[in-house]
PDB file of C-alpha atoms and ligand atoms in Angstrom:
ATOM      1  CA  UNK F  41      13.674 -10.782 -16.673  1.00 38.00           C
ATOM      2  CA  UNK F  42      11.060  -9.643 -19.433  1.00 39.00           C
ATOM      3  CA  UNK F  43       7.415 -10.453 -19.302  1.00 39.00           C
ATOM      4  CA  UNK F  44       8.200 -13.165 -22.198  1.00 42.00           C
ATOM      5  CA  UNK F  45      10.623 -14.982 -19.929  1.00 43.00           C
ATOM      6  CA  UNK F  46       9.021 -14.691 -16.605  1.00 43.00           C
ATOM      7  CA  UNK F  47       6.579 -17.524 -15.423  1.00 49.00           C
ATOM      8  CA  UNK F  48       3.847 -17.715 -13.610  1.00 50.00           C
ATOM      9  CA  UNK F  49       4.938 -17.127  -9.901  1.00 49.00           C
ATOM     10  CA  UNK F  50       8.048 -15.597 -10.267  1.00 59.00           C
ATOM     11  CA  UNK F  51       8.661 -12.165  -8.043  1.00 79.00           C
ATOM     12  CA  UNK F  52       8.702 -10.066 -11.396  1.00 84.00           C
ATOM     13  CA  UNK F  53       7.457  -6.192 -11.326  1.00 86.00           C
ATOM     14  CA  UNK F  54       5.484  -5.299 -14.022  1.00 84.00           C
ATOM     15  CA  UNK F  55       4.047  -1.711 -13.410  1.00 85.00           C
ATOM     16  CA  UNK F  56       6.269   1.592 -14.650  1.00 87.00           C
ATOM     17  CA  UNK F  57       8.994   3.059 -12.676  1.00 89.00           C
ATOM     18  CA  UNK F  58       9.270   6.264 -14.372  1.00 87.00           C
ATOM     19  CA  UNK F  59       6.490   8.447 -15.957  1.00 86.00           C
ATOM     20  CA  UNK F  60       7.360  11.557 -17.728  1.00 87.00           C
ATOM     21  CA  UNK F  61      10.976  13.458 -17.007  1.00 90.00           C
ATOM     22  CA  UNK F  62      10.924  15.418 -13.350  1.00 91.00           C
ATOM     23  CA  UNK F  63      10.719  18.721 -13.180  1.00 92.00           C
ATOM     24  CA  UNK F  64      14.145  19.681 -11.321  1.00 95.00           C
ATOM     25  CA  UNK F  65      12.104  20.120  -7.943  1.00 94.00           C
ATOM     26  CA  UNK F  66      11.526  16.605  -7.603  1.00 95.00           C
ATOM     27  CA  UNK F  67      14.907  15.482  -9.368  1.00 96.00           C
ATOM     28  CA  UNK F  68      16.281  17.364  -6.427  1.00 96.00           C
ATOM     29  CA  UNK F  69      13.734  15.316  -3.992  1.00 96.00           C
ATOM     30  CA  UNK F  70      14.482  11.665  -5.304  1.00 97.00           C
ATOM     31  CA  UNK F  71      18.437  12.959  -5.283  1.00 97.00           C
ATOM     32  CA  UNK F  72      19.024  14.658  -2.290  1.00 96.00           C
ATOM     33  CA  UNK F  73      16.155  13.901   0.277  1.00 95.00           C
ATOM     34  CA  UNK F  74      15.331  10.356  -0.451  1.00 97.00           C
ATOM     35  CA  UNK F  75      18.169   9.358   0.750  1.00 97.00           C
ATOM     36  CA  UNK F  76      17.745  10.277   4.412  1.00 95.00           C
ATOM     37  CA  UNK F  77      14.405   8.148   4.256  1.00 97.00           C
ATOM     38  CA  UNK F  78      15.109   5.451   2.074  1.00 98.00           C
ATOM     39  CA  UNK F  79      14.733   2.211   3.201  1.00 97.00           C
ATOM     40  CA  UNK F  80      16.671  -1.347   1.332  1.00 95.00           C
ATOM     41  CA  UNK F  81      15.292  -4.381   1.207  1.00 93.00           C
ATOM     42  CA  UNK F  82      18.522  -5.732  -0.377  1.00 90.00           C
ATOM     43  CA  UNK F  83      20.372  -8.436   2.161  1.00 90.00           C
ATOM     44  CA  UNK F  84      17.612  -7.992   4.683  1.00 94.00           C
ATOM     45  CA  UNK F  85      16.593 -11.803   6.612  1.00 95.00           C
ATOM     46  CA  UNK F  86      13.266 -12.898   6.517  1.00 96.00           C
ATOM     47  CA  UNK F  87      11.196 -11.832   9.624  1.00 98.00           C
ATOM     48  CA  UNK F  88      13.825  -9.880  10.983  1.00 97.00           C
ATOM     49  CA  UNK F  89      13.012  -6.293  10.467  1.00 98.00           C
ATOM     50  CA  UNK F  90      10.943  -4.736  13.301  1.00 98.00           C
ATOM     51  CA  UNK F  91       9.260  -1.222  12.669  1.00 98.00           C
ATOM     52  CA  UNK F  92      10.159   0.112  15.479  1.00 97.00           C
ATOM     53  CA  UNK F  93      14.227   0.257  15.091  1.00 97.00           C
ATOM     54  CA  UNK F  94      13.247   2.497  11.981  1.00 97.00           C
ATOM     55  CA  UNK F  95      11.846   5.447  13.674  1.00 97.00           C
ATOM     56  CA  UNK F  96      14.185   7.845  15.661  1.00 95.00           C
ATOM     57  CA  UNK F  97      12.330   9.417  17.730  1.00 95.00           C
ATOM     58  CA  UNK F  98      10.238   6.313  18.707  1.00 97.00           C
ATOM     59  CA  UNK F  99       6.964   6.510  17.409  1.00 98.00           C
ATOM     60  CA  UNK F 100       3.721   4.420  19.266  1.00 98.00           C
ATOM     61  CA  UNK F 101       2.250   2.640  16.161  1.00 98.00           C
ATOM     62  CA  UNK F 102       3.789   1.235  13.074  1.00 98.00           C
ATOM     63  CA  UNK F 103       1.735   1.455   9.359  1.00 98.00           C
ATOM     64  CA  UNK F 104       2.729   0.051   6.248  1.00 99.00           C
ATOM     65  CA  UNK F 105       1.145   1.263   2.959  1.00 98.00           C
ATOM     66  CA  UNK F 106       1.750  -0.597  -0.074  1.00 98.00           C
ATOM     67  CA  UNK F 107       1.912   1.232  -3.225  1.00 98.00           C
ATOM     68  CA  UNK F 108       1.355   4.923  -2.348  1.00 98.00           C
ATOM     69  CA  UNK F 109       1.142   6.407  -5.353  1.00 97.00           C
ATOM     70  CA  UNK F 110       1.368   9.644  -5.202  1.00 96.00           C
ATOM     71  CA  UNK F 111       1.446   9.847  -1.614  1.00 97.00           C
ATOM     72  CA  UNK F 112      -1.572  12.022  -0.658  1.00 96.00           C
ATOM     73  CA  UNK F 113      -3.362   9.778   1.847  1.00 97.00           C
ATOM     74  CA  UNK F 114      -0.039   8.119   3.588  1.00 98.00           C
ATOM     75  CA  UNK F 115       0.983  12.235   3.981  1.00 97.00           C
ATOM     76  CA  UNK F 116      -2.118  12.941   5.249  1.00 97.00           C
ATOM     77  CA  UNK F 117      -2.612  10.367   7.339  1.00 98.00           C
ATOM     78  CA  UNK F 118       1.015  10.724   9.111  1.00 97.00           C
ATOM     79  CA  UNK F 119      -0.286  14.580   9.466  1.00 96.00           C
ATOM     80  CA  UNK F 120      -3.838  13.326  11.351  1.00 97.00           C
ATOM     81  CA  UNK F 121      -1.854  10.777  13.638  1.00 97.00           C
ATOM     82  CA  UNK F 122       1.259  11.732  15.053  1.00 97.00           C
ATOM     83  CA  UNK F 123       2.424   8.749  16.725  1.00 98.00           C
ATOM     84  CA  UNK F 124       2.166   6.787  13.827  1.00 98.00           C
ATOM     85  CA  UNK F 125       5.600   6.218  11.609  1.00 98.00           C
ATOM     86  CA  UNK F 126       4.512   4.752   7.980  1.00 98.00           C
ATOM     87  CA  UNK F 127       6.853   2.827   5.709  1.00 98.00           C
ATOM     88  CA  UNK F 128       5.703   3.084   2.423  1.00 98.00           C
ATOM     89  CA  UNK F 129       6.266   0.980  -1.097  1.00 98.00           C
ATOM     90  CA  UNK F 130       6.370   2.454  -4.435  1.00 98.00           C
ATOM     91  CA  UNK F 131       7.882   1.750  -7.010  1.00 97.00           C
ATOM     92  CA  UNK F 132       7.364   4.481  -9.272  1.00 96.00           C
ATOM     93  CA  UNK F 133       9.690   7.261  -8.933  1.00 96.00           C
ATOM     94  CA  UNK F 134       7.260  10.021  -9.696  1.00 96.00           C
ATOM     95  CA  UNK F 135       4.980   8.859  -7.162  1.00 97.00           C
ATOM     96  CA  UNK F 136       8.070   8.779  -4.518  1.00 98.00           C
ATOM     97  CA  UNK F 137       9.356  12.438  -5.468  1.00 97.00           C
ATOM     98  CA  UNK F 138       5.303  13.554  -4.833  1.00 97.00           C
ATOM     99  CA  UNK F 139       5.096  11.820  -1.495  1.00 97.00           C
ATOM    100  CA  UNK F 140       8.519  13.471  -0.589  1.00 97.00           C
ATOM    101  CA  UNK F 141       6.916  16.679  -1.762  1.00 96.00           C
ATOM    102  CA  UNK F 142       4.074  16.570   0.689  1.00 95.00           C
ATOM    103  CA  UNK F 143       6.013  15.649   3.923  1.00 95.00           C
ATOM    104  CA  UNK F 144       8.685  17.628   3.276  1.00 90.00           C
ATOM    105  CA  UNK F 145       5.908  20.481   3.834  1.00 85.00           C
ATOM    106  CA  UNK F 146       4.654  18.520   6.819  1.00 87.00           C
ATOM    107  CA  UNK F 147       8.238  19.057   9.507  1.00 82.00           C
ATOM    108  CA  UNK F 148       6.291  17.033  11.863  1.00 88.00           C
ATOM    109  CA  UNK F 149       5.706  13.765   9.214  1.00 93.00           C
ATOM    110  CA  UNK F 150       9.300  13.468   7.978  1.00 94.00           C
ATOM    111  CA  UNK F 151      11.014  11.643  10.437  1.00 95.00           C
ATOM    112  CA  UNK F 152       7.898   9.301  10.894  1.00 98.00           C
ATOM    113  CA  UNK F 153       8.383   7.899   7.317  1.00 98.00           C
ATOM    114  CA  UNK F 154      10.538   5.787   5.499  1.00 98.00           C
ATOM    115  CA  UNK F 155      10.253   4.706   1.753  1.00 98.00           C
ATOM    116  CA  UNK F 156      11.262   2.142   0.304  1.00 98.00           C
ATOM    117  CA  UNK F 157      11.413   2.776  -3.804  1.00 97.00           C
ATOM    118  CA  UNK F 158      10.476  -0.229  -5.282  1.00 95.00           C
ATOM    119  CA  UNK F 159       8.400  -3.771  -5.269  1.00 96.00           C
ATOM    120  CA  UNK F 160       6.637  -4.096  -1.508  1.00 97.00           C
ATOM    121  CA  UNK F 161       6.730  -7.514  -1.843  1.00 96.00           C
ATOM    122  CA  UNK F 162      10.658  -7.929  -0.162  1.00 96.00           C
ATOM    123  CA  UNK F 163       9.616  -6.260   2.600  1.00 97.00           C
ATOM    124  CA  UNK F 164       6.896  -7.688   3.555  1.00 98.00           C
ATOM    125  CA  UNK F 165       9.315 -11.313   3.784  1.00 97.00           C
ATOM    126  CA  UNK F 166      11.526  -9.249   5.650  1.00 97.00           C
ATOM    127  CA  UNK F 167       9.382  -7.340   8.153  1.00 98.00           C
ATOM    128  CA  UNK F 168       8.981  -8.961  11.720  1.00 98.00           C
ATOM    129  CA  UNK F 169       5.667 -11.191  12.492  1.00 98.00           C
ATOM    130  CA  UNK F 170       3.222  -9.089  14.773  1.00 98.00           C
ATOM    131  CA  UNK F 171       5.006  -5.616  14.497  1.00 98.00           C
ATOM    132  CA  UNK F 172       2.378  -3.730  12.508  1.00 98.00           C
ATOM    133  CA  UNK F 173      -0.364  -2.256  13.178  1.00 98.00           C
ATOM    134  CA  UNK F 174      -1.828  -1.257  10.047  1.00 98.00           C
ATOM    135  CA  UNK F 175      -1.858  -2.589   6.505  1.00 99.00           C
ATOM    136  CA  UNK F 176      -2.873  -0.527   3.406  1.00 98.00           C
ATOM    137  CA  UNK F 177      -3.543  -1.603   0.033  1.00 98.00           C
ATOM    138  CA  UNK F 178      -5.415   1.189  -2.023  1.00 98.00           C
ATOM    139  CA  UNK F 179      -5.995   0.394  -5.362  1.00 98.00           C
ATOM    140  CA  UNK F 180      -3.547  -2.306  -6.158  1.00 97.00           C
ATOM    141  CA  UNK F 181      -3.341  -2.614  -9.972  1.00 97.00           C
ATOM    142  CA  UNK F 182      -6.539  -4.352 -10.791  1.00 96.00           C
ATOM    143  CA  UNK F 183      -5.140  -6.802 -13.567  1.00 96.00           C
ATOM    144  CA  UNK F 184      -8.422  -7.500 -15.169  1.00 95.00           C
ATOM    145  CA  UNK F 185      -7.250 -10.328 -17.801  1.00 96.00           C
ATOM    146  CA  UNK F 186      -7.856 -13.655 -16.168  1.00 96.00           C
ATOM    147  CA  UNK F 187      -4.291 -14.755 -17.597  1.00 96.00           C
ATOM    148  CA  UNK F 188      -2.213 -12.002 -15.695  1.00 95.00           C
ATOM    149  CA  UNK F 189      -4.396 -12.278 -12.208  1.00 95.00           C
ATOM    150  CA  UNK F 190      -1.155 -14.158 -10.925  1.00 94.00           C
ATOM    151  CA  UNK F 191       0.210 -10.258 -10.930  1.00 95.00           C
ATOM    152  CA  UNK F 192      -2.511  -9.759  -8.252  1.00 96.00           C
ATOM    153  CA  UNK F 193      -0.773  -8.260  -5.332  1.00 97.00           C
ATOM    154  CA  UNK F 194      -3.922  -9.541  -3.339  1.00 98.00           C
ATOM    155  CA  UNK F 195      -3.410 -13.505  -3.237  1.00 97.00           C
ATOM    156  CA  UNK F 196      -4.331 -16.140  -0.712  1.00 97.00           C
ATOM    157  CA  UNK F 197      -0.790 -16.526   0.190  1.00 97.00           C
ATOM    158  CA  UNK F 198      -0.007 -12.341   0.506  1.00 98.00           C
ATOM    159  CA  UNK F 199      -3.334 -12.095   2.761  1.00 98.00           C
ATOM    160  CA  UNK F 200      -2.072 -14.502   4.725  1.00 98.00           C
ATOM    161  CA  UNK F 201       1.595 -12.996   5.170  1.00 98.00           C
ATOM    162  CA  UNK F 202      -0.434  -9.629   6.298  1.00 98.00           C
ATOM    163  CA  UNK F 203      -2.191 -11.552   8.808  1.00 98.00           C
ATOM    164  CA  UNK F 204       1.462 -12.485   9.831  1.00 98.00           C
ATOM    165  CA  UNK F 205       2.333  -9.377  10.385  1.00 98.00           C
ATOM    166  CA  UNK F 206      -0.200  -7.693  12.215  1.00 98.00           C
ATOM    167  CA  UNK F 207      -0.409  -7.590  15.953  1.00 98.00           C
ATOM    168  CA  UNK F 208      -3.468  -8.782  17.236  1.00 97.00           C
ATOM    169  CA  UNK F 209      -6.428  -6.204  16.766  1.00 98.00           C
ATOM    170  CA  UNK F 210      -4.533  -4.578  14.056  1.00 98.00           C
ATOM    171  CA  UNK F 211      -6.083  -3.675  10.556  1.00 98.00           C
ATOM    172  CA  UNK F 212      -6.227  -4.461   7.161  1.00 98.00           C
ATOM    173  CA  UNK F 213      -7.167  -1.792   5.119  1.00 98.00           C
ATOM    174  CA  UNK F 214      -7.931  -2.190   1.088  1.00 98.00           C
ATOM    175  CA  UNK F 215      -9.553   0.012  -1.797  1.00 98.00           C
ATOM    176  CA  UNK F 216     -10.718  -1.020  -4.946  1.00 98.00           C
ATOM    177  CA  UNK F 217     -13.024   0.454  -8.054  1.00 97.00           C
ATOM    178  CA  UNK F 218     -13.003  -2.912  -9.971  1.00 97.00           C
ATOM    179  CA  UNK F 219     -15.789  -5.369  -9.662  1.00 96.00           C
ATOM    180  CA  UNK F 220     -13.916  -7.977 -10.404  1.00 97.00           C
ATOM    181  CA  UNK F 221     -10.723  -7.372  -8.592  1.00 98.00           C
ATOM    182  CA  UNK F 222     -13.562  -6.655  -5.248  1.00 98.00           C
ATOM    183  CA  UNK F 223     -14.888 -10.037  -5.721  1.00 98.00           C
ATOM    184  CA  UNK F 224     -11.827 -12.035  -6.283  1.00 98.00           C
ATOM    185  CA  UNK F 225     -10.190  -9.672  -2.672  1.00 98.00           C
ATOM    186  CA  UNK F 226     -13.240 -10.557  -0.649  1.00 98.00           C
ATOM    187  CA  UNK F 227     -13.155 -14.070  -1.431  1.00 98.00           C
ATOM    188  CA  UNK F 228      -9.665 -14.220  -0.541  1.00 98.00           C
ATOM    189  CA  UNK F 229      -9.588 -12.379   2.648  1.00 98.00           C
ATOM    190  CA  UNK F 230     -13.102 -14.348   4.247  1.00 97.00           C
ATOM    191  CA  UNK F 231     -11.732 -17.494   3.947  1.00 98.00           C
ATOM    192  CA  UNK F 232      -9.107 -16.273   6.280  1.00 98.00           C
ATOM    193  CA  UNK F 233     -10.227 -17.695   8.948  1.00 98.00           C
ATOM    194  CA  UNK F 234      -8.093 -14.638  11.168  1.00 98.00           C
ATOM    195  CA  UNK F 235      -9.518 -11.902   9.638  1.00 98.00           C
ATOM    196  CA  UNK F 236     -12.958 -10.605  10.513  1.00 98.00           C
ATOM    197  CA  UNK F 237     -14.685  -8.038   7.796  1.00 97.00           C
ATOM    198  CA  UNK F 238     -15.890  -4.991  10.032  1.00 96.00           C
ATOM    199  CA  UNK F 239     -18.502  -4.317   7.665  1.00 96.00           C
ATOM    200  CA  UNK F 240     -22.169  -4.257   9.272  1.00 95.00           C
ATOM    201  CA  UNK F 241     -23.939  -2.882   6.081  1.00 95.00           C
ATOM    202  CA  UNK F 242     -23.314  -1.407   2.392  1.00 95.00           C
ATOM    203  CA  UNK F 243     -22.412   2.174   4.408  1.00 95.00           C
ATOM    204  CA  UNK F 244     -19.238   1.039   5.576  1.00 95.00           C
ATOM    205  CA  UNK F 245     -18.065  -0.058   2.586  1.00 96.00           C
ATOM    206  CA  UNK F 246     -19.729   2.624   0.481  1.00 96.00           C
ATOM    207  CA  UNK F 247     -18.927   5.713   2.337  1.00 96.00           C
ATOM    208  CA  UNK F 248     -15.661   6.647   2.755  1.00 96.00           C
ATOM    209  CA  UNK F 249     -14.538   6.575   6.632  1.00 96.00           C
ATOM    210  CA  UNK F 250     -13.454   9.893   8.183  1.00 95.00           C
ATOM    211  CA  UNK F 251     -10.228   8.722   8.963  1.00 97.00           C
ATOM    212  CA  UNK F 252      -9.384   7.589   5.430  1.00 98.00           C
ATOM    213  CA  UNK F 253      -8.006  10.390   2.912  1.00 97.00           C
ATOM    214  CA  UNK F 254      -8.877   9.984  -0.252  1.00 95.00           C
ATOM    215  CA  UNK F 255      -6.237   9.182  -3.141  1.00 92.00           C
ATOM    216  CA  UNK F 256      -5.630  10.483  -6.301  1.00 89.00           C
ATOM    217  CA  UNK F 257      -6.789   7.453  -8.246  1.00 94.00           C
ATOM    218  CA  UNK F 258      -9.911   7.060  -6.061  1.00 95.00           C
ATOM    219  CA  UNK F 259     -10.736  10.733  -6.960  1.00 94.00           C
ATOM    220  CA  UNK F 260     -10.514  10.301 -10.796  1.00 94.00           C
ATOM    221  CA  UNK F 261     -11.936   7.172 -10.542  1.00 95.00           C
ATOM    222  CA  UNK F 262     -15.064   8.547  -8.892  1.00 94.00           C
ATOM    223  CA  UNK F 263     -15.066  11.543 -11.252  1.00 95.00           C
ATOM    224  CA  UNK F 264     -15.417   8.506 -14.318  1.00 96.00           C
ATOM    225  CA  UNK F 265     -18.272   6.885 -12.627  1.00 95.00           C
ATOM    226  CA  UNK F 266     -16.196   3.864 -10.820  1.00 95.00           C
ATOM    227  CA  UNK F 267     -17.147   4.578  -6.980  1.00 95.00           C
ATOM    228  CA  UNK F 268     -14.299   3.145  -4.924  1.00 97.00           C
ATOM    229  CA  UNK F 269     -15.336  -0.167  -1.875  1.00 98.00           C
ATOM    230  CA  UNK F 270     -13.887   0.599   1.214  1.00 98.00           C
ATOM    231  CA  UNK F 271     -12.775  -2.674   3.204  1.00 98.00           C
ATOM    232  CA  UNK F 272     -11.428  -3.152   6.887  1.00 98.00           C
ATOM    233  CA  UNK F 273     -10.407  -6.352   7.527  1.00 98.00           C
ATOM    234  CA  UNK F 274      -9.218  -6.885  11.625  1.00 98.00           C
ATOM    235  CA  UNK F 275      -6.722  -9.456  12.804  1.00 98.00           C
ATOM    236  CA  UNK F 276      -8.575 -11.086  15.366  1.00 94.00           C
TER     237      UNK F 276
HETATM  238  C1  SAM R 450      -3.653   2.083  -9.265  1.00 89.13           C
HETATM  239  S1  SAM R 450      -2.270   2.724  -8.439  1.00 89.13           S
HETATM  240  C2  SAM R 450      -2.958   3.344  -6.915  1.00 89.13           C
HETATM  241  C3  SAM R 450      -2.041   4.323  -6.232  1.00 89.13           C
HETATM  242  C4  SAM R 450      -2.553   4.892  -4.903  1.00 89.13           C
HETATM  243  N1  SAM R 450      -2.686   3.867  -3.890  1.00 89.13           N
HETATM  244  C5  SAM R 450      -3.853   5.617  -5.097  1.00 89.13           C
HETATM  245  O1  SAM R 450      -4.893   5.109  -4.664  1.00 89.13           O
HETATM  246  O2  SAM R 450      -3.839   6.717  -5.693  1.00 89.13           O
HETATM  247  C6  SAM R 450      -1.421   1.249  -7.901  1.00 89.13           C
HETATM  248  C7  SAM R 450      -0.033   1.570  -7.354  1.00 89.13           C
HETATM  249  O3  SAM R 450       0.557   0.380  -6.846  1.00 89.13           O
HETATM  250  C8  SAM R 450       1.944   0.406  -7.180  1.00 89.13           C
HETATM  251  N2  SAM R 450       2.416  -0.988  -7.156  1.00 89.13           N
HETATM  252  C9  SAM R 450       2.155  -1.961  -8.045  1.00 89.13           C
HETATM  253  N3  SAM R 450       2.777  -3.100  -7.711  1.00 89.13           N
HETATM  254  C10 SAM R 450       3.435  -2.839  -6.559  1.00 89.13           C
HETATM  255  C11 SAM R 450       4.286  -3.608  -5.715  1.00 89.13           C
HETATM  256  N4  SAM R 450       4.578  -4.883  -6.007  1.00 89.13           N
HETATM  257  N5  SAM R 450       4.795  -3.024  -4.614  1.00 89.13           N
HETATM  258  C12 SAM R 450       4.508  -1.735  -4.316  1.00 89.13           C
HETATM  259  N6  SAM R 450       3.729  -0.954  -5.093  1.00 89.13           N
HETATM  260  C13 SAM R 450       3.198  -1.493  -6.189  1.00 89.13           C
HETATM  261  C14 SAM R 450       1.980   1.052  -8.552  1.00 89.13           C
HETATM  262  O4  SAM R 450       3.250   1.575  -8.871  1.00 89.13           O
HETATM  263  C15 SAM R 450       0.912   2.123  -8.408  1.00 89.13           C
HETATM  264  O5  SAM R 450       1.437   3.350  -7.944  1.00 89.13           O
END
């Protein structure tokens, strides 16, 4: 479906999937290692995919990032938790072939993630309520023109969908640089009345946390003057 054709609501992509050509290196990634840790969404049931039959060995905790990117803080946070296993979204193939990149250096990450290529979105229908322990969403596409905030990942009905999935105590985690896209995230996540903001003062949304790795958008981001928001959200 093309962006002329598609109407408001409908599950339609509309980031890239491919940037410039691959350098053979990370042809070779998408071609021969992706496979092993790919994960389809294709013919999966709603609520019926639990974490924890995706990890061999079993891993304690179960993360889900939503559009990595390039993959630097889901690599480095499998590195700085090792009984964590991360399934992680993205959609656009460079950013897949660089997160394969940096686990593949990691021997200890690479059976504690699985990928799958493409739009988050049937996943998180298919993934089982209360399996998850952590959600991250850093730097969703901000969408700034009122008439394409229905492209939002961040909506009333995906917050509450995350708050599905998260075992009790469990966290949501989101990053933005845009104003707008802060106000319109807070808004929506406060008026869920299961989520609790674990903010006590500008610090801890200012300062990055210790246990959060910065990203390659947040960096260039902060290098052009647009300091990032940290936000923890908890399932209570
Ligand atoms: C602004 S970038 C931020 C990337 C990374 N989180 C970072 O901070 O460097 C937003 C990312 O979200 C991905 N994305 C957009 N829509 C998505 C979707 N529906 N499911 C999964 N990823 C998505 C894009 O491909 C892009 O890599």
């Amino acid at each position: 479906m093309t962006e002329k054709t598609a109407k408001r609501g409908d599950r339609v992509f509309y980031g890239r999937r491919r940037g410039r050509p691959l350098r053979a290196g990370m042809q070779a990634l998408l071609d021969e290692v992706l496979p092993d840790r790919a994960l389809s969404t294709a013919n999966l049931a709603p609520d019926s995919l639990d974490p924890a039959e995706l990890f061999a060995p079993p891993v304690a905790r179960h993360w889900l990032e939503i559009g990595f990117g390039g993959g630097e803080h889901l690599s480095a946070q499998l590195a700085a938790n090792p009984d964590v296993g991360t399934i992680g979204c993205e959609p656009f193939l460079n950013g897949v072939a660089s997160l394969l990149r940096h686990v593949e250096e990691d021997v200890g990450s690479f059976d504690r993630v699985r990928v799958v290529a493409d739009d988050a979105r049937p996943l998180v229908d298919a993934l089982k309520p209360g399996t998850l322990d952590r959600i991250f969403v850093l730097h969703p596409d901000p969408w700034p023109k009122k008439r394409h905030h229905f492209r939002r990942i961040i909506q009333t009905g995906s917050i509450a969908r995350f708050h599905t999935l998260l075992r009790p105590g469990g966290e949501l985690r989101i990053a933005t640089d845009d104003i707008g896209y802060l106000r319109w995230i807070l808004a929506r996540v406060t008026a869920h009345p299961g989520f609790r903001w674990t903010a006590r003062g500008p610090r801890d949304w200012k300062d990055r946390p210790e246990d959060w790795p910065e990203t390659r958008y947040e960096a260039k981001g902060r290098q052009q003057g647009r300091p990032p928001t940290y936000l923890r959200f908890t399932r209570v």
